[in-house]
Coordinates of C-alpha atoms in Angstrom, one line a residue:
M15 CA 0.0 0.0 0.0
T16 CA 1.1 3.6 -0.6
R17 CA 0.3 7.0 0.8
S18 CA -2.9 8.6 -0.1
G19 CA -2.9 12.3 -1.2
N20 CA -6.3 13.1 0.6
L21 CA -3.9 14.9 2.7
I22 CA -6.3 16.4 5.2
P23 CA -3.5 17.1 7.7
A24 CA -5.5 17.6 10.8
R25 CA -7.5 14.3 10.3
L26 CA -4.6 12.3 9.2
A27 CA -2.3 13.5 12.0
A28 CA -5.1 12.8 14.5
A29 CA -5.5 9.3 13.1
W30 CA -1.7 8.6 13.5
I31 CA -1.6 10.1 17.0
V32 CA -4.6 8.0 18.2
A33 CA -3.1 4.8 16.6
L34 CA 0.4 5.3 17.8
A35 CA -0.2 6.9 21.3
V36 CA -3.7 7.3 22.5
V37 CA -4.8 3.7 22.0
P38 CA -1.8 2.0 23.6
A39 CA -1.7 4.5 26.5
P40 CA -4.4 2.8 28.7
F41 CA -2.7 -0.6 28.3
V42 CA 0.7 0.7 29.4
A43 CA -0.7 2.7 32.1
T44 CA -2.7 -0.1 33.6
M45 CA 0.4 -2.3 33.4
A46 CA 2.7 0.4 35.1
A47 CA 0.0 1.1 37.9
F48 CA -0.7 -2.6 38.9
I49 CA 2.5 -4.5 38.2
R50 CA 4.7 -5.4 41.3
P51 CA 7.2 -2.7 42.1
V52 CA 10.3 -4.9 41.6
Y53 CA 9.3 -5.6 38.0
R54 CA 8.3 -2.0 37.4
T55 CA 11.7 -0.8 38.4
A56 CA 13.7 -3.5 36.6
F57 CA 11.9 -4.3 33.4
M58 CA 9.2 -1.7 32.8
T59 CA 10.7 -0.3 29.6
P60 CA 10.9 -3.7 27.7
I61 CA 7.6 -4.6 29.2
A62 CA 6.0 -1.4 27.8
L63 CA 7.6 -2.1 24.4
G64 CA 6.0 -5.4 24.3
V65 CA 2.6 -4.1 25.3
I66 CA 2.7 -1.3 22.7
A67 CA 3.8 -3.8 20.0
Y68 CA 0.9 -6.1 20.9
V69 CA -1.7 -3.2 20.8
W70 CA -0.3 -2.2 17.5
M71 CA -0.8 -5.7 16.2
L72 CA -4.4 -5.5 17.3
E73 CA -4.9 -2.1 15.6
A74 CA -3.4 -3.6 12.3
V75 CA -5.9 -6.5 12.4
Y76 CA -8.8 -4.0 13.0
L77 CA -7.6 -1.8 10.1
S78 CA -7.4 -4.9 7.8
C79 CA -11.2 -5.0 8.1
R80 CA -11.4 -1.9 6.0
P81 CA -13.6 0.3 8.3
R82 CA -15.8 2.4 6.0
W83 CA -16.3 5.2 8.4
L84 CA -12.6 5.7 8.6
D85 CA -12.2 5.4 4.7
R86 CA -14.6 8.4 4.2
L87 CA -12.5 10.4 6.7
I88 CA -8.8 9.7 5.5
G89 CA -9.1 7.2 2.5
L90 CA -8.5 3.5 2.3
P91 CA -5.0 3.8 1.0
N92 CA -4.1 5.7 4.1
I93 CA -5.8 3.1 6.2
Y94 CA -3.7 0.4 4.5
M95 CA -0.5 2.4 5.0
M96 CA -1.3 2.6 8.8
H97 CA -2.0 -1.1 8.8
G98 CA 1.4 -1.9 7.2
V99 CA 3.4 0.7 9.2
L100 CA 1.8 -0.5 12.5
G101 CA 2.7 -4.1 11.6
M102 CA 6.4 -3.1 10.9
L103 CA 6.7 -0.9 14.0
A104 CA 5.2 -3.7 16.1
L105 CA 8.0 -6.0 14.8
I106 CA 10.7 -3.5 15.5
L107 CA 9.4 -3.0 19.2
A108 CA 9.0 -6.7 19.5
A109 CA 12.7 -7.2 18.6
F110 CA 13.8 -4.8 21.4
H111 CA 11.4 -6.5 23.7
R112 CA 12.9 -9.8 23.0
A113 CA 16.5 -8.6 23.3
D114 CA 15.9 -6.8 26.8
L115 CA 13.5 -9.2 28.5
P116 CA 14.4 -12.8 28.6
A117 CA 11.6 -15.5 28.6
F118 CA 11.6 -19.1 29.5
G119 CA 9.6 -22.2 28.9
P120 CA 6.2 -21.9 27.1
A121 CA 6.3 -18.1 27.3
K122 CA 9.6 -18.1 25.2
M123 CA 8.2 -20.7 22.7
Y124 CA 5.0 -18.6 22.1
G125 CA 6.9 -15.4 21.8
N126 CA 9.5 -16.7 19.5
L127 CA 6.8 -18.2 17.2
A128 CA 4.8 -15.0 17.2
F129 CA 7.9 -12.9 16.4
W130 CA 9.0 -15.1 13.3
L131 CA 5.4 -15.2 12.1
L132 CA 5.1 -11.4 12.3
L133 CA 8.5 -11.1 10.5
A134 CA 7.0 -13.3 7.7
V135 CA 4.0 -11.2 7.4
V136 CA 6.0 -8.0 7.1
V137 CA 8.2 -9.5 4.5
L138 CA 5.3 -10.7 2.4
A139 CA 3.6 -7.4 2.7
V140 CA 6.7 -5.6 1.4
I141 CA 7.0 -8.0 -1.5
F142 CA 3.4 -8.5 -2.5
M143 CA 1.2 -5.6 -1.1
A144 CA 3.3 -2.5 -1.0
R145 CA 3.5 -1.9 -4.8
W146 CA 5.0 1.6 -4.2
I147 CA 8.1 -0.2 -2.7
A148 CA 8.3 -2.5 -5.6
D149 CA 8.1 0.6 -8.0
L150 CA 10.9 2.4 -6.0
I151 CA 13.2 -0.7 -5.6
P152 CA 13.6 -2.7 -8.9
P153 CA 14.9 -5.8 -7.2
I154 CA 11.9 -6.1 -5.0
G155 CA 9.7 -5.6 -8.0
W156 CA 11.6 -8.3 -9.9
L157 CA 11.2 -10.7 -6.9
K158 CA 7.5 -9.8 -6.6
R159 CA 6.8 -10.7 -10.3
Q160 CA 8.7 -14.0 -10.0
L161 CA 6.8 -15.0 -6.8
E162 CA 3.5 -14.0 -8.3
R163 CA 3.9 -16.9 -10.6
V164 CA 3.5 -19.2 -7.7
F165 CA 1.7 -17.3 -5.1
R166 CA -1.7 -16.5 -6.8
H167 CA -4.0 -13.9 -5.4
E168 CA -6.1 -16.1 -3.1
I169 CA -3.0 -17.9 -1.6
N170 CA -1.4 -14.4 -1.1
V171 CA -4.5 -13.1 0.9
W172 CA -4.4 -16.2 3.1
L173 CA -0.8 -15.8 3.8
H174 CA -1.3 -12.4 5.2
R175 CA -3.9 -13.7 7.6
I176 CA -0.9 -15.2 9.5
I177 CA -0.9 -12.1 11.7
L178 CA -4.1 -13.6 13.5
I179 CA -2.0 -16.6 14.5
A180 CA 0.7 -14.3 15.7
V181 CA -1.9 -12.3 17.8
V182 CA -3.1 -15.4 19.5
L183 CA 0.5 -16.5 20.1
V184 CA 1.4 -13.2 21.7
C185 CA -1.7 -13.5 24.0
L186 CA -0.6 -16.9 25.1
H187 CA 2.8 -15.5 25.6
F188 CA 1.9 -13.0 28.2
H189 CA -0.5 -15.3 29.8
A190 CA 2.3 -17.7 30.3
I191 CA 4.4 -15.2 32.3
R192 CA 3.6 -15.4 36.0
Y193 CA 4.3 -11.7 37.0
I194 CA 2.2 -10.5 34.1
V195 CA -0.8 -12.8 34.5
T196 CA -1.2 -11.6 38.1
V197 CA -1.7 -8.1 36.9
T198 CA -5.6 -8.7 36.8
P199 CA -6.6 -5.3 35.4
F200 CA -4.1 -5.4 32.6
I201 CA -5.3 -9.1 31.8
V202 CA -8.9 -8.1 31.8
L203 CA -8.3 -5.1 29.6
T204 CA -6.1 -6.8 27.1
D205 CA -8.2 -9.9 26.8
A206 CA -11.3 -7.9 26.3
A207 CA -9.6 -5.9 23.5
T208 CA -8.2 -9.1 21.9
I209 CA -11.7 -10.8 22.0
A210 CA -13.3 -7.6 20.6
V211 CA -10.9 -7.2 17.7
L212 CA -10.9 -10.9 16.8
A213 CA -14.6 -11.0 16.9
W214 CA -14.9 -7.9 14.7
Y215 CA -12.5 -9.5 12.3
A216 CA -14.6 -12.7 12.2
Y217 CA -17.8 -10.7 11.7
S218 CA -16.2 -8.6 8.9
R219 CA -15.1 -11.8 7.1
W220 CA -18.5 -13.4 7.6
H221 CA -20.1 -10.1 6.4
E222 CA -18.0 -10.2 3.2
R223 CA -19.2 -13.7 2.4
F224 CA -22.8 -13.6 3.4
G225 CA -23.6 -9.8 3.8
A226 CA -22.1 -8.6 0.6
L227 CA -24.3 -7.2 -2.3
H228 CA -25.0 -9.8 -4.8
G229 CA -25.4 -9.2 -8.5
R230 CA -24.6 -10.5 -11.9
V231 CA -22.3 -9.6 -14.9
I232 CA -24.2 -7.9 -17.6
S233 CA -21.2 -7.8 -20.0
C234 CA -17.5 -8.0 -20.3
T235 CA -16.0 -6.7 -23.5
L236 CA -12.6 -5.4 -24.7
A237 CA -12.2 -1.6 -24.3
A238 CA -8.7 -1.6 -25.4
P239 CA -5.8 -4.1 -25.7
N240 CA -5.4 -5.8 -22.4
V241 CA -8.3 -3.6 -20.9
C242 CA -11.8 -4.9 -20.3
R243 CA -15.0 -3.1 -19.8
L244 CA -16.9 -5.0 -17.1
T245 CA -20.5 -4.1 -16.5
V246 CA -22.4 -5.4 -13.5
R247 CA -25.9 -5.0 -12.1
V248 CA -25.8 -5.2 -8.3
P249 CA -29.0 -4.3 -6.4
G250 CA -28.4 -1.8 -3.6
I251 CA -25.1 -0.6 -5.0
S252 CA -26.4 3.0 -5.6
H253 CA -26.8 3.5 -1.8
G254 CA -23.7 5.4 -0.7
W255 CA -22.1 5.3 -4.1
E256 CA -20.3 8.6 -5.0
E257 CA -18.3 9.7 -8.1
G258 CA -14.7 8.6 -8.0
D259 CA -15.4 5.5 -5.9
F260 CA -14.1 2.0 -6.1
A261 CA -15.5 -1.2 -5.0
F262 CA -14.3 -4.7 -4.1
L263 CA -15.4 -7.5 -6.4
R264 CA -15.3 -11.3 -6.3
F265 CA -16.7 -14.1 -8.3
P266 CA -18.0 -16.5 -5.7
R267 CA -18.3 -19.5 -8.1
V268 CA -15.1 -19.3 -9.9
N269 CA -12.1 -21.0 -8.5
G270 CA -9.1 -18.8 -7.9
M271 CA -11.4 -15.6 -8.0
K272 CA -13.2 -15.9 -4.6
E273 CA -11.2 -13.3 -2.9
Y274 CA -12.1 -9.6 -3.2
H275 CA -10.2 -7.2 -5.5
P276 CA -10.6 -3.4 -5.7
F277 CA -11.6 -1.7 -8.9
S278 CA -12.8 1.8 -9.7
M279 CA -16.1 2.5 -11.1
A280 CA -16.0 4.3 -14.5
N281 CA -19.6 5.6 -14.5
M282 CA -21.6 7.9 -12.4
P283 CA -24.0 6.5 -9.7
N284 CA -27.4 5.6 -11.2
G285 CA -30.8 4.3 -10.2
E286 CA -30.2 1.2 -12.3
D287 CA -27.7 -0.2 -9.9
E288 CA -25.2 -0.7 -12.8
A289 CA -21.5 -0.2 -12.4
V290 CA -18.9 -0.1 -15.2
F291 CA -15.3 -1.0 -14.5
L292 CA -12.2 -0.5 -16.9
I293 CA -9.8 -3.2 -15.8
R294 CA -6.3 -3.8 -17.1
G295 CA -5.0 -7.3 -17.1
D296 CA -2.0 -6.9 -14.8
G297 CA -2.4 -10.1 -12.5
D298 CA -3.7 -13.5 -12.4
F299 CA -7.3 -12.3 -11.3
T300 CA -7.6 -9.5 -13.8
R301 CA -6.1 -11.5 -16.8
R302 CA -8.8 -14.2 -16.3
L303 CA -11.8 -11.7 -16.4
P304 CA -12.5 -11.9 -20.2
T305 CA -12.7 -15.7 -20.1
V306 CA -14.7 -16.2 -16.9
A307 CA -16.8 -13.0 -16.5
A308 CA -19.6 -14.0 -19.0
A309 CA -23.0 -12.4 -18.9
G310 CA -25.0 -13.9 -16.0
T311 CA -21.9 -14.8 -13.9
D312 CA -22.5 -14.3 -10.2
V313 CA -20.6 -11.4 -8.6
D314 CA -20.3 -10.2 -5.1
M315 CA -19.6 -6.6 -4.3
L316 CA -18.7 -4.7 -1.1
P317 CA -20.1 -1.1 -0.7
P318 CA -18.1 1.6 -2.5
F319 CA -15.1 3.2 -0.9
G320 CA -13.2 6.3 -1.9
R321 CA -12.7 10.0 -1.1
Y322 CA -12.5 12.0 -4.4
R323 CA -16.1 13.1 -4.1
R324 CA -15.7 13.8 -0.4
F325 CA -12.5 15.9 -1.1
L326 CA -14.4 18.1 -3.7
D327 CA -17.4 18.6 -1.3
E328 CA -14.9 19.7 1.4
H329 CA -13.1 22.1 -0.9
G330 CA -15.8 24.6 -2.0
G331 CA -18.6 24.2 -4.3
D332 CA -17.3 26.4 -7.2
R333 CA -13.5 26.1 -7.2
P334 CA -12.0 24.9 -10.4
I335 CA -10.9 21.3 -10.7
V336 CA -7.8 20.3 -12.5
V337 CA -7.4 16.5 -13.4
F338 CA -4.1 14.8 -14.0
A339 CA -4.6 11.2 -15.2
G340 CA -2.3 8.5 -16.5
G341 CA -3.5 5.5 -18.5
I342 CA -5.9 3.3 -16.7
G343 CA -5.7 5.7 -13.7
V344 CA -8.3 7.8 -15.6
T345 CA -11.0 5.4 -14.6
P346 CA -12.2 6.9 -11.1
L347 CA -11.8 10.4 -12.6
L348 CA -14.2 9.9 -15.5
P349 CA -17.4 10.2 -13.3
I350 CA -16.0 13.4 -11.7
I351 CA -15.0 14.9 -15.1
F352 CA -18.5 14.2 -16.7
R353 CA -20.5 15.2 -13.5
F354 CA -18.7 18.3 -12.4
G355 CA -17.4 19.4 -15.8
D356 CA -21.0 19.7 -17.2
G357 CA -21.6 23.2 -16.0
R358 CA -21.3 22.7 -12.3
R359 CA -17.6 23.7 -11.9
P360 CA -14.7 24.6 -14.3
V361 CA -12.9 21.4 -15.1
R362 CA -9.5 21.0 -17.0
V363 CA -8.1 17.6 -17.8
M364 CA -4.5 16.6 -18.6
Y365 CA -4.5 12.9 -19.7
C366 CA -1.4 11.0 -20.8
A367 CA -0.6 7.4 -21.7
H368 CA 2.3 5.3 -23.0
D369 CA 0.6 4.8 -26.3
E370 CA -2.6 5.7 -28.2
N371 CA -4.4 2.6 -27.0
G372 CA -3.8 3.6 -23.5
L373 CA -5.9 6.8 -23.8
L374 CA -9.1 5.2 -22.7
C375 CA -12.5 6.8 -23.4
R376 CA -10.9 9.2 -25.8
D377 CA -14.0 9.7 -27.9
E378 CA -16.2 10.4 -24.8
L379 CA -13.7 12.9 -23.4
E380 CA -13.3 14.8 -26.7
S381 CA -17.0 15.0 -27.0
W382 CA -17.4 16.3 -23.5
S383 CA -14.7 18.9 -24.2
Q384 CA -16.4 20.1 -27.3
R385 CA -19.8 20.3 -25.7
T386 CA -18.7 22.0 -22.6
G387 CA -15.7 24.1 -23.9
S388 CA -13.5 22.6 -21.1
L389 CA -9.8 22.2 -21.7
L390 CA -8.8 18.7 -22.5
T391 CA -5.0 17.9 -23.2
L392 CA -4.3 14.4 -24.4
K393 CA -0.7 13.2 -24.8
V394 CA 1.1 10.0 -25.7
G395 CA 4.1 10.0 -23.3
R396 CA 4.5 11.8 -20.0
F397 CA 3.8 15.6 -19.6
T398 CA 6.9 17.6 -19.1
A399 CA 7.2 19.7 -15.9
E400 CA 6.5 22.8 -18.0
E401 CA 3.3 21.3 -19.4
L402 CA 2.3 20.3 -15.8
R403 CA 3.0 23.8 -14.5
S404 CA 0.9 25.3 -17.3
A405 CA -2.2 23.6 -15.8
V406 CA -1.8 25.3 -12.4
T407 CA -4.9 27.4 -12.0
P408 CA -5.7 30.0 -9.4
D409 CA -7.8 28.8 -6.5
A410 CA -8.1 25.3 -8.0
V411 CA -8.1 21.8 -6.5
Y412 CA -6.2 19.0 -8.1
L413 CA -7.1 15.3 -8.6
I414 CA -4.4 12.9 -9.6
A415 CA -4.7 9.2 -10.7
G416 CA -2.1 7.1 -12.5
P417 CA 1.2 5.3 -12.1
T418 CA 3.2 5.8 -8.9
G419 CA 6.0 7.6 -10.8
M420 CA 3.6 9.9 -12.6
T421 CA 1.7 10.7 -9.3
R422 CA 4.9 11.6 -7.6
T423 CA 6.1 13.9 -10.4
V424 CA 2.8 15.7 -10.6
R425 CA 2.7 16.3 -6.8
R426 CA 6.3 17.5 -6.8
V427 CA 5.6 19.9 -9.6
L428 CA 2.4 21.2 -8.0
R429 CA 4.1 21.8 -4.6
K430 CA 7.0 23.7 -6.3
A431 CA 4.4 25.8 -8.0
G432 CA 2.9 26.8 -4.6
V433 CA -0.1 24.6 -4.6
S434 CA -1.0 23.5 -1.0
A435 CA -1.0 19.8 -0.1
E436 CA -4.5 20.3 1.2
D437 CA -5.7 21.0 -2.4
I438 CA -4.3 17.8 -3.9
C439 CA -6.1 14.5 -3.7
Y440 CA -4.9 11.1 -5.1
E441 CA -5.8 7.5 -4.2
P442 CA -3.3 5.2 -5.9
F443 CA -4.0 1.3 -5.9
A444 CA -0.5 0.7 -4.8
W445 CA -1.3 -1.8 -2.0

């Protein structure tokens, strides 16, 4: 996963403060207040590190459930970033905890197993789920591509659920330590938190299977080389659907495609409960779509996620909108362009792709530009810094979607041109 550019600094900073400090504080304070003085004096620091690491693991499990209320506040990419960072920080604190506080017998066994499992989860996340790291570090990208030939999407998802086993092992670890288990208020608080998080995880997974929206494929056609246009009808999808959103799809009756995948909606919310997705065949799941997603195929969908529309609503009702899109990244921005660029707000679009075939929905965009008089710039190849700067508009807000490198370049140019980070929004699928 990578950073999201919904950058609402106050909300994002508050979320990090709560996750890193506020949530662990009662657990550490309870331990410090009730543990026997001899242990408080001799081992309080490594004990506190272990407690914080465990709480961060619980938070990572909770965030993996994709809480929609938090998505609408800070964005799902930011949630996944917090999920990953908390897991890595928990691993680091656990390493210091192990080095400074020896354990024996069952406690040592449970602790060591949990540590190595957590290490495995972090390594897998870096290789498979943090695409932005693979983009920045070519050897990791190469390793990711090689391993993906063996570890298909469903196996990969299950591997990352190892963290649940690590949580249970850590719980057994501190229950096996005599001077910890006698701190009754801490045990009660921690057990209650553990049960609550694991119960919520179980419920969320149950809800994904049996409480998801159910629909059928209407059509799956080729929109461009290696890009399919998937149209589905899912009753109830219109509730809570906003322009720029994405949803998680799965095909419950197709082997190898029973786990959820996120895809952006390319059309505007409508009363017919029909959603259109433009999907590039990048992985094993997406490459199979043209052959398995025939009309009538069952599809499950989780309610939409996303912050593009919320971002616009929070940034004034008449401010100009400048869109920077690259290749398939234009998908979530199409509904924004057609909705807001039809007389509601001034919209300028800068859209580039590696080749002509990569400029998706070109006819629709050109027709929209001619009809509304809006500025549309299409280009094969990347925009230069000068071309990007030329799109900077007084009092505008900026939406970005595309490859990681392009997103990074556009943000850098905008910031150097004096655009506030609060006026830039991007939601890359780099996780």
